Coordinates of C-alpha atoms and ligand atoms in Angstrom, one line a residue:
X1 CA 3.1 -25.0 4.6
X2 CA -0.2 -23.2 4.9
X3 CA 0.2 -19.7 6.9
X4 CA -2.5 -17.5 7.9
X5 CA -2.2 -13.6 7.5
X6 CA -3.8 -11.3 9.7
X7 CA -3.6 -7.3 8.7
X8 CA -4.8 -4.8 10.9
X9 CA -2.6 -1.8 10.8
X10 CA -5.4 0.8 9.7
X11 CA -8.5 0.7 8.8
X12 CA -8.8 -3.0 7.0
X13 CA -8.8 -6.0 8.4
X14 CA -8.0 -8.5 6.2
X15 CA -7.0 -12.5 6.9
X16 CA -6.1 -14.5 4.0
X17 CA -4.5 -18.4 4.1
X18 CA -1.5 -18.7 1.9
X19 CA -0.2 -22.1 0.8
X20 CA 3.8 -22.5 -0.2
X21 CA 2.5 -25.7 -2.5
X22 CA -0.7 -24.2 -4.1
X23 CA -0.7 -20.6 -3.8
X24 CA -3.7 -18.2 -1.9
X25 CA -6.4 -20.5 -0.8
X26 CA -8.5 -17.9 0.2
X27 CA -8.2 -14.2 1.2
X28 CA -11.2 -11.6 2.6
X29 CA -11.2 -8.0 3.8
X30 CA -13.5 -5.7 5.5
X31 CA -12.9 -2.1 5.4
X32 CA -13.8 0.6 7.8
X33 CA -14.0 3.4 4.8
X34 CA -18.0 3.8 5.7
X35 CA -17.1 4.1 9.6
X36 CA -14.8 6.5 9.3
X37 CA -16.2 8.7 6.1
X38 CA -18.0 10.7 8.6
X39 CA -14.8 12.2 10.6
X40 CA -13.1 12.8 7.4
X41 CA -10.1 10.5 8.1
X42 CA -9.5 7.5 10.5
X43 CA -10.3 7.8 14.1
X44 CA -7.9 5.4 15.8
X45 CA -9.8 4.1 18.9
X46 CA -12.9 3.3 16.6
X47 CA -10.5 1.4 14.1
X48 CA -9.1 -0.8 17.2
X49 CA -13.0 -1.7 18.2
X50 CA -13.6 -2.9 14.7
X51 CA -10.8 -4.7 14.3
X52 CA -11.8 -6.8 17.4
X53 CA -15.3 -7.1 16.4
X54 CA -14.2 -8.6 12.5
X55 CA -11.5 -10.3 12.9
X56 CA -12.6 -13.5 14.1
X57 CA -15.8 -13.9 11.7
X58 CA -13.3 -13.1 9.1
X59 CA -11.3 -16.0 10.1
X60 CA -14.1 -18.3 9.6
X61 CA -15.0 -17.6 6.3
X62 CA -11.0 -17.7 5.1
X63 CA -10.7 -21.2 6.6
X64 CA -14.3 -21.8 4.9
X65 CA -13.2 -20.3 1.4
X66 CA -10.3 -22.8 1.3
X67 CA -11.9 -25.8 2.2
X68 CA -9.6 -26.6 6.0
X69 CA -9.6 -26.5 9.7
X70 CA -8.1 -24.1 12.5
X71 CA -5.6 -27.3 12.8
X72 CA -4.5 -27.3 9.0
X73 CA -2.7 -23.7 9.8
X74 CA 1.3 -24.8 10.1
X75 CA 1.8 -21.0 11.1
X76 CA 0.5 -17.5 11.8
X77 CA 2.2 -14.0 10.3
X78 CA 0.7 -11.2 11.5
X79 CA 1.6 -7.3 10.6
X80 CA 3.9 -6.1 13.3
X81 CA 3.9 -2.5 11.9
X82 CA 4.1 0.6 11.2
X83 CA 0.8 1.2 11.6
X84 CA -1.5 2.8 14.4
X85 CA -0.7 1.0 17.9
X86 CA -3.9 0.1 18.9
X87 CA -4.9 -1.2 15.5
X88 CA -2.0 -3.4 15.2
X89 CA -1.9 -4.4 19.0
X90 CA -5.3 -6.2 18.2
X91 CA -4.2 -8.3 15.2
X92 CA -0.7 -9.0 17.6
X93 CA -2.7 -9.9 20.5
X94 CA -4.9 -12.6 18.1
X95 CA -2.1 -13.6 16.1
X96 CA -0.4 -15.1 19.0
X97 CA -3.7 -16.2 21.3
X98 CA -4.2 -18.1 17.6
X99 CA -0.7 -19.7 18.1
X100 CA -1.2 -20.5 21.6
X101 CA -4.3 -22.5 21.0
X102 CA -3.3 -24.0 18.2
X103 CA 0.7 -24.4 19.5
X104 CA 1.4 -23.1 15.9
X105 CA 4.6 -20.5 15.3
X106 CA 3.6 -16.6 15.2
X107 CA 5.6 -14.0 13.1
X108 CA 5.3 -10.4 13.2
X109 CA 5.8 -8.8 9.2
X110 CA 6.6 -5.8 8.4
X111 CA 3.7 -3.9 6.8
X112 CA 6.2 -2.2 3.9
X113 CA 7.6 -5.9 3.4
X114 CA 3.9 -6.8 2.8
X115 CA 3.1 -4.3 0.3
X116 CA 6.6 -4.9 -1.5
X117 CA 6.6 -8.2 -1.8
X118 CA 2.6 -8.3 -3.1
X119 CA 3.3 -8.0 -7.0
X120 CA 4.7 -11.5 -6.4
X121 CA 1.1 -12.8 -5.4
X122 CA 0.3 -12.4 -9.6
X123 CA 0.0 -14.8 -11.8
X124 CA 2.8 -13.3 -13.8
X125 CA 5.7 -12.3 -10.5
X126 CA 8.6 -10.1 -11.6
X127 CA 11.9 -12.3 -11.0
X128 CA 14.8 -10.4 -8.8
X129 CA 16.2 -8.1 -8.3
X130 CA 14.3 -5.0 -8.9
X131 CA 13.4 -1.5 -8.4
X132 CA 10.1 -0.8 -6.0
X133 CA 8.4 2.2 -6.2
X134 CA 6.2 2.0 -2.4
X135 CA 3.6 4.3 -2.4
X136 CA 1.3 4.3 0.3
X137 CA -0.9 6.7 3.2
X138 CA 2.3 6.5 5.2
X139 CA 5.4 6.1 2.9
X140 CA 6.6 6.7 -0.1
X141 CA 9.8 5.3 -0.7
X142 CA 12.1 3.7 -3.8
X143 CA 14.0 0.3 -3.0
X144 CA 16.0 -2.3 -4.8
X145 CA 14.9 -5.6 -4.4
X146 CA 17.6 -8.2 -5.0
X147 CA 15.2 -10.9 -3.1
X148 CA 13.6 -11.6 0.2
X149 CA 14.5 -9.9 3.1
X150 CA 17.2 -8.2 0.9
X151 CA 16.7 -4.7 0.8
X152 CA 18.4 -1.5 -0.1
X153 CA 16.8 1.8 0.2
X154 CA 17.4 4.4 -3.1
X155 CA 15.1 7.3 -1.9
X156 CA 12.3 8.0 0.3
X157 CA 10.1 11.4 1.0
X158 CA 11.3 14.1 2.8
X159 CA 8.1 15.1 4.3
X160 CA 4.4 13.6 3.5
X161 CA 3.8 10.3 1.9
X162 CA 2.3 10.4 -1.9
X163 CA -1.3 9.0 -0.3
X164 CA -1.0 11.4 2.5
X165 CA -0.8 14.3 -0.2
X166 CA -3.6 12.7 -2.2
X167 CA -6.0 12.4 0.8
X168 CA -4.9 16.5 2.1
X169 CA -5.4 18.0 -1.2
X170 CA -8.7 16.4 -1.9
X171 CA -10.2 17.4 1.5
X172 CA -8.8 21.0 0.1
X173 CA -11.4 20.3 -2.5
X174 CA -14.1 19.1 -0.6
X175 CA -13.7 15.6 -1.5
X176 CA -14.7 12.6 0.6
X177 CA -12.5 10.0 3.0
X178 CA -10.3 8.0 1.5
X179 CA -9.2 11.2 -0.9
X180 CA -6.8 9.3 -3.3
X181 CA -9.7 7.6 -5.2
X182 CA -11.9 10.4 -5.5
X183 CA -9.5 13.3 -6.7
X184 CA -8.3 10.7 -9.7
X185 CA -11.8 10.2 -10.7
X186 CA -12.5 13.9 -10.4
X187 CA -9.3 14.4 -12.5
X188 CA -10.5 12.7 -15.1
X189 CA -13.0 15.7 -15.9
X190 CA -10.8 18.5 -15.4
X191 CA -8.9 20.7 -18.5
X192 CA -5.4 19.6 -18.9
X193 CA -3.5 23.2 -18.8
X194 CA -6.0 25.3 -16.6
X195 CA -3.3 25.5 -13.7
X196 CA -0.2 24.5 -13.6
X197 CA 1.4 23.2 -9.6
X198 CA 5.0 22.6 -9.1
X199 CA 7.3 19.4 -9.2
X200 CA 8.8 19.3 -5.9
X201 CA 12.9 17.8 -6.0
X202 CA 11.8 17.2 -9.6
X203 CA 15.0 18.1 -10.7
X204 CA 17.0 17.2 -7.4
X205 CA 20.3 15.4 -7.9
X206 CA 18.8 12.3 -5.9
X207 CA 16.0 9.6 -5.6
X208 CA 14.2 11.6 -2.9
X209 CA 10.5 12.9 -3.3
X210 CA 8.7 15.9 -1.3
X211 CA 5.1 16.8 -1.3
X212 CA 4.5 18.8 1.3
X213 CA 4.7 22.0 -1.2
X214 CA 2.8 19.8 -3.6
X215 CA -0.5 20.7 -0.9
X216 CA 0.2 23.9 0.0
X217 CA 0.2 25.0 -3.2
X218 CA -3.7 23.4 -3.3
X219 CA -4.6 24.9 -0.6
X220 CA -3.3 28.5 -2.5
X221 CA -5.1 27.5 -5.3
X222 CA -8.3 27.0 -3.6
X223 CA -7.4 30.0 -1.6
X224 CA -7.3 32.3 -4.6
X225 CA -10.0 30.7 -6.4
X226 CA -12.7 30.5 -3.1
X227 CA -15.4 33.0 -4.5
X228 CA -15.7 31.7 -8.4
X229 CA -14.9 27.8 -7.8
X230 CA -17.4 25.9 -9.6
X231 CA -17.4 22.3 -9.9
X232 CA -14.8 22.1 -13.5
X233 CA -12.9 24.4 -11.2
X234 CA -12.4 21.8 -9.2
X235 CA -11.8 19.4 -11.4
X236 CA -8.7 21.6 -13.2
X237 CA -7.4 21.9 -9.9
X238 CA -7.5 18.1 -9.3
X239 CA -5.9 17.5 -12.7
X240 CA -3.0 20.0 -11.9
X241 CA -2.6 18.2 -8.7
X242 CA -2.8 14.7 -10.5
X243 CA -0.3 15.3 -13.1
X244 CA 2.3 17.2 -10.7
X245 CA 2.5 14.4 -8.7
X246 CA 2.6 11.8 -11.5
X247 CA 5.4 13.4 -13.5
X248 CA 7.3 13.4 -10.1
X249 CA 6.3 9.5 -9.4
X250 CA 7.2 8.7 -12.8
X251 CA 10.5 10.5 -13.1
X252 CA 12.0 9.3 -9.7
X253 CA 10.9 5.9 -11.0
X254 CA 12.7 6.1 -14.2
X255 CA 15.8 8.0 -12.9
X256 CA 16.1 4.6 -9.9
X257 CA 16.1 2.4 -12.6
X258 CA 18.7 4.0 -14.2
X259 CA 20.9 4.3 -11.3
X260 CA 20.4 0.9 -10.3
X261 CA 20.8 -0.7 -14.1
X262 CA 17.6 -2.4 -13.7
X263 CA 15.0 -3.2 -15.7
X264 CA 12.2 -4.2 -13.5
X265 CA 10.4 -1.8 -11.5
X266 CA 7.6 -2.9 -9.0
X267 CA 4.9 -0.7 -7.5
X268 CA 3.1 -1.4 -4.4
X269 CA 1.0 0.2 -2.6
X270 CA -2.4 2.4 -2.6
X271 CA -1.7 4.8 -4.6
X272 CA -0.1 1.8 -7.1
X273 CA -4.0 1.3 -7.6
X274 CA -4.0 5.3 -9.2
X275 CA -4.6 5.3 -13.0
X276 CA -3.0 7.8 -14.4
X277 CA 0.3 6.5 -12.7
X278 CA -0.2 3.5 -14.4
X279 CA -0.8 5.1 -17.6
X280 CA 2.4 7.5 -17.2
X281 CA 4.1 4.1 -16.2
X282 CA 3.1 1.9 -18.6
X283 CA 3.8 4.5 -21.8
X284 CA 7.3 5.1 -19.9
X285 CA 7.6 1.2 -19.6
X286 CA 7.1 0.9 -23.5
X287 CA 9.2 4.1 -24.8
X288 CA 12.5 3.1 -22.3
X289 CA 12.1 -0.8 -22.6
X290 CA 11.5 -1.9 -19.7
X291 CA 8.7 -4.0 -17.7
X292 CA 6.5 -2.6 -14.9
X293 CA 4.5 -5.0 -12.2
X294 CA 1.7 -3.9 -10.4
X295 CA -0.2 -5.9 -7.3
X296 CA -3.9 -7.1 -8.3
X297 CA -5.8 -4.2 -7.5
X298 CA -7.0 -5.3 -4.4
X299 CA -4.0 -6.3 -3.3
X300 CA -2.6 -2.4 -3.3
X301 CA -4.3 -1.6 -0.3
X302 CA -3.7 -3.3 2.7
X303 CA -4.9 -6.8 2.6
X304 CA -4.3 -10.0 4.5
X305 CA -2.8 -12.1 1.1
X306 CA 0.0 -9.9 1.7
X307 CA 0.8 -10.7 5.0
X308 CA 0.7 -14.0 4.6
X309 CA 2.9 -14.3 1.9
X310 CA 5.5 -12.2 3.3
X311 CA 5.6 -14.4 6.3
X312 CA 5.3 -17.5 4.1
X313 CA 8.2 -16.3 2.2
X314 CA 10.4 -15.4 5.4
X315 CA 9.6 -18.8 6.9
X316 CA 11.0 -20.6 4.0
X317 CA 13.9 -18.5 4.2
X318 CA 14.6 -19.2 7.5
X319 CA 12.5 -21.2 9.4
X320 CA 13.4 -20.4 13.0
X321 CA 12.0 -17.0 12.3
X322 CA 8.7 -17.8 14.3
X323 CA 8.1 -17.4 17.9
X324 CA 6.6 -19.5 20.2
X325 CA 7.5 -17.2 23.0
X326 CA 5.2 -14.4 22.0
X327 CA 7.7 -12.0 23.4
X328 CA 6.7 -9.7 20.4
X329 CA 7.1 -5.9 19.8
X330 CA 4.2 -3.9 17.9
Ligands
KG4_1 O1 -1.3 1.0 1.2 P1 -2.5 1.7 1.7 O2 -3.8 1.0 1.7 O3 -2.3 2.0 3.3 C1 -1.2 2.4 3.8 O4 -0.3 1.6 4.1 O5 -1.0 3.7 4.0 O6 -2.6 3.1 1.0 C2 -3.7 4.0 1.3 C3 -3.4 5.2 0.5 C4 -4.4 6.3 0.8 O7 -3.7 7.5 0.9 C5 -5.3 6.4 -0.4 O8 -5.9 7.7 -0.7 C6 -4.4 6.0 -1.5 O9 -3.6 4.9 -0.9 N1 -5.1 5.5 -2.7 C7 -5.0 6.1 -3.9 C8 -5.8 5.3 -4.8 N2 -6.3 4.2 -4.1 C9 -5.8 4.4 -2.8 N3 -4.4 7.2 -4.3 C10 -4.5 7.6 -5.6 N4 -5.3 6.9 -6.5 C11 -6.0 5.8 -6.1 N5 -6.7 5.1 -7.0
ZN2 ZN1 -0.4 -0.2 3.7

């Protein structure tokens, strides 16, 4: 069964072809990064035109990559949401004009399921069940995983998402759109020690996370420091904010997997593409014996391989789970 992904929540658009025999046939992305740099974050109405304008060209050059036809598609999976409405009303609206046309089924996926289930796209896939650490712009949240469409939720943030804190406290330091990218790199250069942020629910009796705090107490430190910040100023600040929020990340992850027994943890999501998590991961990993998975890097921001393995993998599971009503809900 070959299913065709279509993404379109944000500010991506991304189709990709998935096979259930042979695997991703053929995936490709364009983001809107460049488009919205200039406002400083994504403006939603501009995202919606683009999506319309790329999708379709986009479609062509997945069904080139792989080598088939419009007609070769058995079905269509398409990401339902959360995401913003317009965005994802334009991916909805093709998804099932596609399936009309074509009289192929139409799924709507959820965008989380997407991101959770796309450390299985590797060439090495963790077996179930295990934890998930999902850490994206809109959610950050800690699941078990006992296997598709199975999932129980361990913890989630109280307040803003990880990626929502990265982007906020790099803007606090003058750093470009998308934020999460930039204040790691700008990390890298700063003095480990020169400030010191807190560790919200660090020490909290559960798997939840906050990080609301976590940028507020950037903003104080670029308050306080305004009339002397130089650029290594910035970069300590960057560090302090890096390694909070790590440690956090880290110790939620470790504390899940203890809770739950397991010894798989997952990580999904854009901030799963961060370094120096994976570096606090990976030296946890090897000191507590247990394994860590992360997506391909390209496949920890949104992407359209996700989507249409998610809905791949729901099909098989059930195969009446496509429409070809198209009563759907964004
Ligand atoms: O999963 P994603 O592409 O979209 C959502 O579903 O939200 O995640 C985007 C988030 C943004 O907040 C972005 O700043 C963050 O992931 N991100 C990173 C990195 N790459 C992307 N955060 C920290 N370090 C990175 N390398
Ligand atoms: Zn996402």
């Amino acid at each position: 069964m070959i299913v065709l992904g279509i993404e379109s929540s944000c500010d991506e658009t991304g189709l990709a072809l998935y096979d259930t025999e042979r695997g991703l046939l053929a995936h490709a992305l364009h983001s809107q990064v460049a488009m919205h740099e200039q406002y400083g974050g994504v403006v939603p109405e501009l995202a919606s035109r683009d999506h319309i304008r790329r999708v379709l060209p986009l479609l062509e050059t997945v069904l080139e990559q792989a080598g088939i036809a419009r007609s070769d598609v058995d079905a269509i999976a398409y990401t339902q949401g959360p995401g913003l409405a317009g965005a994802l009303l334009v991916g909805a609206s093709i998804a099932c004009s596609l399936g009309l046309a074509l009289d192929k089924p139409v799924l709507g996926v959820h965008h989380l399921e997407g991101h959770l289930l796309s450390p299985l796209l590797a060439s090495s896939p963790p077996e179930f069940p295990f934890v998930a650490l999902l850490v994206s712009g809109g959610h950050t949240q800690l699941m078990r995983v006992d296997g598709v469409g199975s999932y129980a939720l361990l913890g989630e943030t109280v307040d803003d998402a990880a990626g929502e804190a990265f982007d906020k406290s790099a803007k606090l330091l003058g750093l470009g759109y998308p934020g999460g990218p930039a204040i790691s790199r700008l990390a890298e250069f700063g003095n480990p020690g020169a400030f010191t942020l807190p560790r919200p629910m660090l020490h909290s009796k559960n798997l939840n996370f906050s990080f609301s705090g976590l940028k507020t107490a950037v903003l104080t430190l670029v308050k306080n420091n305004a009339a002397n910040i130089c650029e290594q100023g910035r970069a300590d600040i960057a560090r302090a904010f890096v390694e909070a929020i790590v440690e956090v990340l880290t110790a939620k992850c470790l504390a899940a997997l203890k809770e739950t027994g397991l010894k798989r943890l997952v990580i999904a999501g854009g901030v799963g593409a961060n370094r120096q998590l994976r570096d606090a991961l990976n030296e946890a990993a090897a000191r507590k014996r247990f394994r860590v998975f992360y997506p391909e890097l390209e496949f920890c921001t949104d992407n359209g391989a996700m989507i249409a393995f998610a809905g791949a993998m729901r099909l098989q599971a059930q195969p009446d789970a496509a429409k070809r009503e198209y009563g759907f809900n964004v």
